[in-house]
Coordinates of C-alpha atoms in Angstrom, one line a residue:
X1232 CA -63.9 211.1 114.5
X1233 CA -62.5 208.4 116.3
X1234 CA -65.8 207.0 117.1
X1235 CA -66.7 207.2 113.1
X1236 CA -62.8 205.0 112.2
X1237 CA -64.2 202.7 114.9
X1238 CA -67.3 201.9 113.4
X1239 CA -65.8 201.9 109.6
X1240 CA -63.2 199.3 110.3
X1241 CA -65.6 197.1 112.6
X1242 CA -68.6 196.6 109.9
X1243 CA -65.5 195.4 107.3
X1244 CA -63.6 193.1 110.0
X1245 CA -67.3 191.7 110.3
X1246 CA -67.0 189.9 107.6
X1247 CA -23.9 200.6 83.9
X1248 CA -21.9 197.9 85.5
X1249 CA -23.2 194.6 85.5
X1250 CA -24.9 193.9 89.0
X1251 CA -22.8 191.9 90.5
X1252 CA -22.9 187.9 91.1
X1253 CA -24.0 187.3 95.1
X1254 CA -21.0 184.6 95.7
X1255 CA -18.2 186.0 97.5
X1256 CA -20.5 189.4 98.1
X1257 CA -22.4 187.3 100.5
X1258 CA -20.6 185.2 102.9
X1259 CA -21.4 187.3 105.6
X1260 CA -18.7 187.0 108.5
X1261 CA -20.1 186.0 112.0
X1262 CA -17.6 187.8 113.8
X1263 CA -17.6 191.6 114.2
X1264 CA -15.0 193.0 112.5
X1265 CA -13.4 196.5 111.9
X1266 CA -14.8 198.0 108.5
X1267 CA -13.7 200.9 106.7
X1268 CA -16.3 202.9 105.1
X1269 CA -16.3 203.6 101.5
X1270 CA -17.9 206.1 99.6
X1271 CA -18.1 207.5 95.9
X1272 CA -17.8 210.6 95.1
X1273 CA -21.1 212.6 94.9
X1274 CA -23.4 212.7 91.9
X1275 CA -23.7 215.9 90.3
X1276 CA -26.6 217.5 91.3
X1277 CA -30.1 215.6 89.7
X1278 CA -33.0 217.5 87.8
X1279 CA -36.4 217.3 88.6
X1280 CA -37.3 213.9 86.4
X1281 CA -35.3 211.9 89.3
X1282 CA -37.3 214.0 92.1
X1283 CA -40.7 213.6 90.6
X1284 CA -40.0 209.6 90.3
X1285 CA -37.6 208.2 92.4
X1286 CA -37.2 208.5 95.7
X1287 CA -38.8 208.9 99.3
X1288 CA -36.6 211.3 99.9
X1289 CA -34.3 213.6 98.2
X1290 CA -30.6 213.1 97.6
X1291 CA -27.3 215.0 98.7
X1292 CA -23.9 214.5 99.5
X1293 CA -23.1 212.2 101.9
X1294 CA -21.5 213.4 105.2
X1295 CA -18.6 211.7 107.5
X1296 CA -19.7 209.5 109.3
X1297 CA -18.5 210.6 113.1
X1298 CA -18.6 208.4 116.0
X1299 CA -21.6 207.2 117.5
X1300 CA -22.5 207.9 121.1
X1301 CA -21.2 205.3 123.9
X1302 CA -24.9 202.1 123.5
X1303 CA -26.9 202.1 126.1
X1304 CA -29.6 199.6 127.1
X1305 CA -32.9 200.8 126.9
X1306 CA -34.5 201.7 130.5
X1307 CA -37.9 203.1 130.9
X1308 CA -40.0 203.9 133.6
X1309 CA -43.2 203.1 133.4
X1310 CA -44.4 205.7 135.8
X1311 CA -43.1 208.5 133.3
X1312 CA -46.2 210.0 131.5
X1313 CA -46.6 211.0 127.9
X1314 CA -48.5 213.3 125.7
X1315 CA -51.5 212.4 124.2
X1316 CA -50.6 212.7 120.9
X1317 CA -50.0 210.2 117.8
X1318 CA -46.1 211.1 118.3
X1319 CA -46.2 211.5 122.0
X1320 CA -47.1 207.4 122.0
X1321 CA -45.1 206.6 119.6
X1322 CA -42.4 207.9 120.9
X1323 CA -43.6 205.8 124.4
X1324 CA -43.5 202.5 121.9
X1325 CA -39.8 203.9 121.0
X1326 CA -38.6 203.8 124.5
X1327 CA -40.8 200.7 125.6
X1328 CA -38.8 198.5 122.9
X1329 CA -36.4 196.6 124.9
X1330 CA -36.1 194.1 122.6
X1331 CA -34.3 196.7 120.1
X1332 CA -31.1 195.6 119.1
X1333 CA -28.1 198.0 119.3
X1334 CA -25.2 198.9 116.2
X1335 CA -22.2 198.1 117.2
X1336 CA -22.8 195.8 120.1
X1337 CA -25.7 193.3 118.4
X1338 CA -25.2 193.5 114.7
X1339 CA -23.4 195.7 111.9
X1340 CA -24.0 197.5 108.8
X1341 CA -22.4 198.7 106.1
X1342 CA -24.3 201.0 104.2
X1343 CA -21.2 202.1 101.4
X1344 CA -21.6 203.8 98.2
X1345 CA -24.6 206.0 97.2
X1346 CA -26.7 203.9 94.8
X1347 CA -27.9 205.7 91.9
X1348 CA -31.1 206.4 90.2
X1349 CA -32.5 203.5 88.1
X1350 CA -35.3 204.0 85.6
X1351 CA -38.2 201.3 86.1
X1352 CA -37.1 197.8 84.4
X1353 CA -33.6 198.7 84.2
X1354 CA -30.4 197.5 86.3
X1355 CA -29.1 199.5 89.0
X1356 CA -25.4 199.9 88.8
X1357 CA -24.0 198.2 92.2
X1358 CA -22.3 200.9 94.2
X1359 CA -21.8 198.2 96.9
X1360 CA -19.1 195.8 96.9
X1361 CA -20.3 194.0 100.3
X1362 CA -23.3 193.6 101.9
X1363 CA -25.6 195.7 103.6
X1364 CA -25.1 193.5 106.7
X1365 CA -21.5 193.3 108.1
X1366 CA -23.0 191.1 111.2
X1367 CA -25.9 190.2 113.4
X1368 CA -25.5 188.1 116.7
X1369 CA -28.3 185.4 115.3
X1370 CA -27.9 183.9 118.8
X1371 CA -29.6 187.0 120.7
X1372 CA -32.1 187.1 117.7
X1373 CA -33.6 183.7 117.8
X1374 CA -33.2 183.7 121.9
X1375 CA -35.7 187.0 121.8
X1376 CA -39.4 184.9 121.6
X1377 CA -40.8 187.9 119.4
X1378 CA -37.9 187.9 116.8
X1379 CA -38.2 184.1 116.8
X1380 CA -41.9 183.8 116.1
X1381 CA -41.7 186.7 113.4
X1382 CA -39.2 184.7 111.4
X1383 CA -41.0 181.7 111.3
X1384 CA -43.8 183.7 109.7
X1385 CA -41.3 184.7 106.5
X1386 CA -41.6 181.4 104.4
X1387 CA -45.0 181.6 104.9
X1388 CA -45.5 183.1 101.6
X1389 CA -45.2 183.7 97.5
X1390 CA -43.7 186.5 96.7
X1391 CA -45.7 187.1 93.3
X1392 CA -48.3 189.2 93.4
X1393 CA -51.3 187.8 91.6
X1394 CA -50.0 184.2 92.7
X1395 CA -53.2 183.3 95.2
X1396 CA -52.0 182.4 99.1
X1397 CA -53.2 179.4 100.8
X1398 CA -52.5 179.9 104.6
X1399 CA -52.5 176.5 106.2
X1400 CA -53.6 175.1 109.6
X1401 CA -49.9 175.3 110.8
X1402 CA -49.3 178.8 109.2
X1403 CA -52.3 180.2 110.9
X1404 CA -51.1 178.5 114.2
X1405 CA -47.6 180.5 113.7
X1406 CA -49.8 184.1 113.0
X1407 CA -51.3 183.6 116.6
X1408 CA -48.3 182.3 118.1
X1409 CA -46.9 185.6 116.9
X1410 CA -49.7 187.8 117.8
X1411 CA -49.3 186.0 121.2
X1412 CA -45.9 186.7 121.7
X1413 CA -46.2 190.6 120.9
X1414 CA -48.7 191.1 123.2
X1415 CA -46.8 189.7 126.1
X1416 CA -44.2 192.9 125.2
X1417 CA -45.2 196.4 127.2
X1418 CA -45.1 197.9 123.8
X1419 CA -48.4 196.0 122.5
X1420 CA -49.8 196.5 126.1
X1421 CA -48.9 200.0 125.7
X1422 CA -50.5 200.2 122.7
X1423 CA -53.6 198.2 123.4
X1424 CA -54.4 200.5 126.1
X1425 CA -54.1 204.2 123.7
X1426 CA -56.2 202.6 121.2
X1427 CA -58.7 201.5 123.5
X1428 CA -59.2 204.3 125.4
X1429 CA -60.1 205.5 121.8
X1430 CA -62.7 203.4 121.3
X1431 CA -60.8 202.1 118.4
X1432 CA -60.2 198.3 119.0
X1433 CA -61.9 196.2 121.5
X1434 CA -60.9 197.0 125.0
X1435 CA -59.9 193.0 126.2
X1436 CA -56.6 191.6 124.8
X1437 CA -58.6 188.6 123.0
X1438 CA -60.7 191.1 120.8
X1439 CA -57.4 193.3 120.3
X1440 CA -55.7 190.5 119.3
X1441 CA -58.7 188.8 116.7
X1442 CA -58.6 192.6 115.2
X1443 CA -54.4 192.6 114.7
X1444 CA -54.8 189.4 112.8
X1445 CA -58.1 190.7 110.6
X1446 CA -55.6 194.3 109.8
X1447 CA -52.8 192.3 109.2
X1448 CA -53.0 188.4 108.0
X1449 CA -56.7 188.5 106.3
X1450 CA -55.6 187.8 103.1
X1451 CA -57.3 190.6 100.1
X1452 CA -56.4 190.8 96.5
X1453 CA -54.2 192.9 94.8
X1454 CA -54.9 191.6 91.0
X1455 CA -57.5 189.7 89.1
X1456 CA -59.7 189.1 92.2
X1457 CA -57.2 186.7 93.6
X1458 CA -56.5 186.4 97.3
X1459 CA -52.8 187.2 96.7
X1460 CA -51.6 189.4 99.6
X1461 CA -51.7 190.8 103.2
X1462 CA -50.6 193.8 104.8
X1463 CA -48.0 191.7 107.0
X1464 CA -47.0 190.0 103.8
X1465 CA -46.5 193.2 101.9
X1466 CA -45.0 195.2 104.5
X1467 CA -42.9 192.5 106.3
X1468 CA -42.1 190.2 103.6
X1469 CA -42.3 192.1 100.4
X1470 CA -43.7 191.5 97.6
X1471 CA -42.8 191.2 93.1
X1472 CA -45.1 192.1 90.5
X1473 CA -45.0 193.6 86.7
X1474 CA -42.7 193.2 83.4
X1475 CA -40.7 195.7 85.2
X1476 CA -40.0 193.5 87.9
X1477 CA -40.2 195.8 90.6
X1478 CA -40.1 195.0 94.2
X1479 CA -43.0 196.1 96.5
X1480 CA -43.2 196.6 100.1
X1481 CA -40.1 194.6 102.2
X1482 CA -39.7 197.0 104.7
X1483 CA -38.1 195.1 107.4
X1484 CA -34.6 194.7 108.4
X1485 CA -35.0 191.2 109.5
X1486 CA -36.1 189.9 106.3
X1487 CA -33.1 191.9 104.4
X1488 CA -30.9 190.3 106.2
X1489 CA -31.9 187.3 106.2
X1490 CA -32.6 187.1 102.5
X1491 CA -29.6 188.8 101.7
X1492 CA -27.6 186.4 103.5
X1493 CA -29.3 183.5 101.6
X1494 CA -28.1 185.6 98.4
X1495 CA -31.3 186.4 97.4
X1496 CA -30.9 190.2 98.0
X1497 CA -28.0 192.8 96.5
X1498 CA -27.5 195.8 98.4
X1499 CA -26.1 197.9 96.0
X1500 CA -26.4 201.4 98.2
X1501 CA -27.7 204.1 100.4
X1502 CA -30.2 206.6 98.7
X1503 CA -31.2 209.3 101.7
X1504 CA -28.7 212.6 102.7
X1505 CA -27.3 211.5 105.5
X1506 CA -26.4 207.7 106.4
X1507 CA -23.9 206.0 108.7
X1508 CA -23.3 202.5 109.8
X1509 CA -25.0 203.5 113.3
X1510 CA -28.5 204.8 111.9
X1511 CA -31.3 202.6 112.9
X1512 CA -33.2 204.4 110.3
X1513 CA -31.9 203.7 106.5
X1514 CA -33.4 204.0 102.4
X1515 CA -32.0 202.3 100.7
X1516 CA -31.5 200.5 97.0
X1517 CA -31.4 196.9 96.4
X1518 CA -32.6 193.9 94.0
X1519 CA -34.1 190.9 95.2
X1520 CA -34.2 188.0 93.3
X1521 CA -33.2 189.8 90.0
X1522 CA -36.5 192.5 90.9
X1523 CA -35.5 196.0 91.3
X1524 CA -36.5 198.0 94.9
X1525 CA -34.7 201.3 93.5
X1526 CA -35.5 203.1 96.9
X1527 CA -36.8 201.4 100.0
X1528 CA -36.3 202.6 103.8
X1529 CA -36.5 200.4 107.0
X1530 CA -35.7 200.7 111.0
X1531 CA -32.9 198.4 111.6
X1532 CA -32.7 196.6 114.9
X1533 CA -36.0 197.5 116.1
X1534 CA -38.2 194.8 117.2
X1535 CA -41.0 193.4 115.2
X1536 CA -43.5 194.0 118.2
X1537 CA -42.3 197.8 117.8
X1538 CA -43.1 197.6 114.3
X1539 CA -46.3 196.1 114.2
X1540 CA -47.4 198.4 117.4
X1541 CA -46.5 201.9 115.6
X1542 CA -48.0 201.0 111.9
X1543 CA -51.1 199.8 113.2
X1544 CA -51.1 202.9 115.2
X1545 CA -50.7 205.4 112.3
X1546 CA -53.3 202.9 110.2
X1547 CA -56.0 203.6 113.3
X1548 CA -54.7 206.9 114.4
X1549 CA -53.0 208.7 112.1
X1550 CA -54.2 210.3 108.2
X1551 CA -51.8 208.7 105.8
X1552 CA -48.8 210.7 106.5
X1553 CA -47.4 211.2 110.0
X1554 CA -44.5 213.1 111.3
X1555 CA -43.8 211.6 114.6
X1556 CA -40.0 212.4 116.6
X1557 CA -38.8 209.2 118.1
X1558 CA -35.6 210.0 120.0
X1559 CA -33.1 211.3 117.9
X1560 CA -35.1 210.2 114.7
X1561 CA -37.5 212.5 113.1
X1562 CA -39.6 210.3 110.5
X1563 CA -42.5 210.5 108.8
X1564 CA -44.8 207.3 108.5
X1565 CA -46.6 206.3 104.9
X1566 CA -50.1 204.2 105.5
X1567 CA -52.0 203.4 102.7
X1568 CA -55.3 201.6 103.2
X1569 CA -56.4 198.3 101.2
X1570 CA -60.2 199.0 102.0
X1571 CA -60.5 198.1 106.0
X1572 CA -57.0 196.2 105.7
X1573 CA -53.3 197.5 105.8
X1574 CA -52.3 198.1 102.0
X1575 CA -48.7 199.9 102.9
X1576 CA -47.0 201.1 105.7
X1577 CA -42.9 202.5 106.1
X1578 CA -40.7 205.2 107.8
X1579 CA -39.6 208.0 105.7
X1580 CA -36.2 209.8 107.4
X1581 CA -37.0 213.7 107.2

């Protein structure tokens, strides 16, 4: 079967309160700070409408949030073996991601109220006073070279869907420069070397990487036969479209942050069962630029090389839905498929 994916994806690479104003909501404090969590009461229990079409997972009362464990840095030894399986390297690509950044010790969140359910078009009530983002040490961000050439790739784009891209000389430059990056991390050589040895991607680190940038920068088109969108712009950088002004895709915690701190983003609450301020796993509910995401989910503090590794792995490995365990986070990972190309892909918290 492998063999057959391989062969598939080669011939294509071939060729209501009011929301509220984002002034004094964001200023976002450099400084760590002690926060007290806040939480609304729970909802009474929802009927089936709100199942059948909101959510990617299903709500319940939120629990205390007890304290986290004492952070450790991530040590691996590359000697340790894994099993074979599609969760057995992921969870390798897990511990491999040294980059990671830590709650607590590298940034903060505050993940608040419990956002309610908001039909298609409408406005979400804000159950979130502050933002989603107490803090992140920007420093150790841009001093990571990954995390550095992944945010100079988040301007790169239009946001519209059906509004055609134009990549330019010095965009492309910054896709390899990114590509180039990741692949100097032991989580894309980790990687590399599973997929290979599956015959699914070229076994030298020059065809590997020309395959990356055809899965995730060729651009396709979403609407009216334009070349509008990518699977790194949809998944990465998200993406508007409709009357309803719904947000699609945005699935990275970098990018919230950053375009929440800008003001272009209101948090206005958690959606899953259980959610502290230490979860590197979140869903959440947010508008950005006046576009409704009413439920969206995202790692936080993981490093983009992890995220681009494990996607790309459930795109070439996996069959759409994967339930993978990855330390002390059981998740299952959405990929939907734009032809050859990477249409979707996000974490689900089971």
């Amino acid at each position: 079967m492998a063999n057959v994916v391989a062969a598939l994806c080669q011939a294509c690479f071939g060729s209501n309160e009011e929301e509220q104003p984002p002034g004094n909501k964001y200023v976002v404090d450099p400084t760590p700070e002690e926060n007290e969590i806040q939480r609304d009461q729970p909802d009474e229990p929802k009927g089936d409408h709100e199942s059948q079409h909101q959510g990617q997972e299903g709500e319940g009362d939120p629990r205390p949030v007890e304290d986290p464990d004492p952070i450790q840095d991530v040590v691996v030894d590359p000697a340790v073996s894994y099993d074979d399986s599609l969760s057995g390297i992921c969870t390798r690509l897990w511990e491999l991601d040294t980059n990671r950044l830590q709650p607590g010790r590298d940034y903060e969140i505050d993940t608040q109220g419990r956002a309610k359910y908001v039909e298609k078009g409408g406005t979400p009530r804000d159950m979130a006073r502050d933002p989603l983002f107490a803090w992140v040490d920007e420093d150790k961000v841009y001093s990571i070279p990954t995390f550095k050439a992944f945010i100079s790739l988040l301007d790169n784009y239009s946001e519209k869907v059906g509004t055609s891209e134009e990549v330019t000389a010095e965009e492309e430059e910054e896709n390899w420069t990114f590509l180039n990056a990741c692949l100097e991390t032991d989580v894309l050589r980790e990687a590399h070397k599973y997929l290979a040895g599956k015959d699914l991607v070229p076994e030298d680190e020059e065809g590997f990487k020309h395959r990356l940038y055809d899965l995730w920068f060729k651009l396709y088109s979403r609407t009216r036969g334009r070349m509008d969108s990518s699977g790194f712009e949809h998944v990465f950088v998200g993406e508007t479209r409709g009357r309803n002004k719904e947000v699609t895709g945005l699935h990275n915690w970098v990018q919230l942050y950053l375009e929440e701190k800008k003001g272009s983003i209101d948090y206005t609450g958690f959606k899953s069962r259980r959610t502290d301020n230490y979860d590197q796993l979140i869903t959440i509910q947010f508008t950005w630029n006046g576009h409704v995401k009413p439920v969206g989910s995202s790692f936080i503090g993981t490093s983009p090389e992890f995220e681009l590794a494990l996607y790309t792995m459930c795109f070439l490995v996996g069959d759409g839905k994967d339930t993978l365990s990855l330390a002390d986070y059981d998740v299952d990972v959405v990929t939907h498929r734009f032809g050859c190309y990477i249409g979707t892909s996000y974490p689900m918290a089971k």
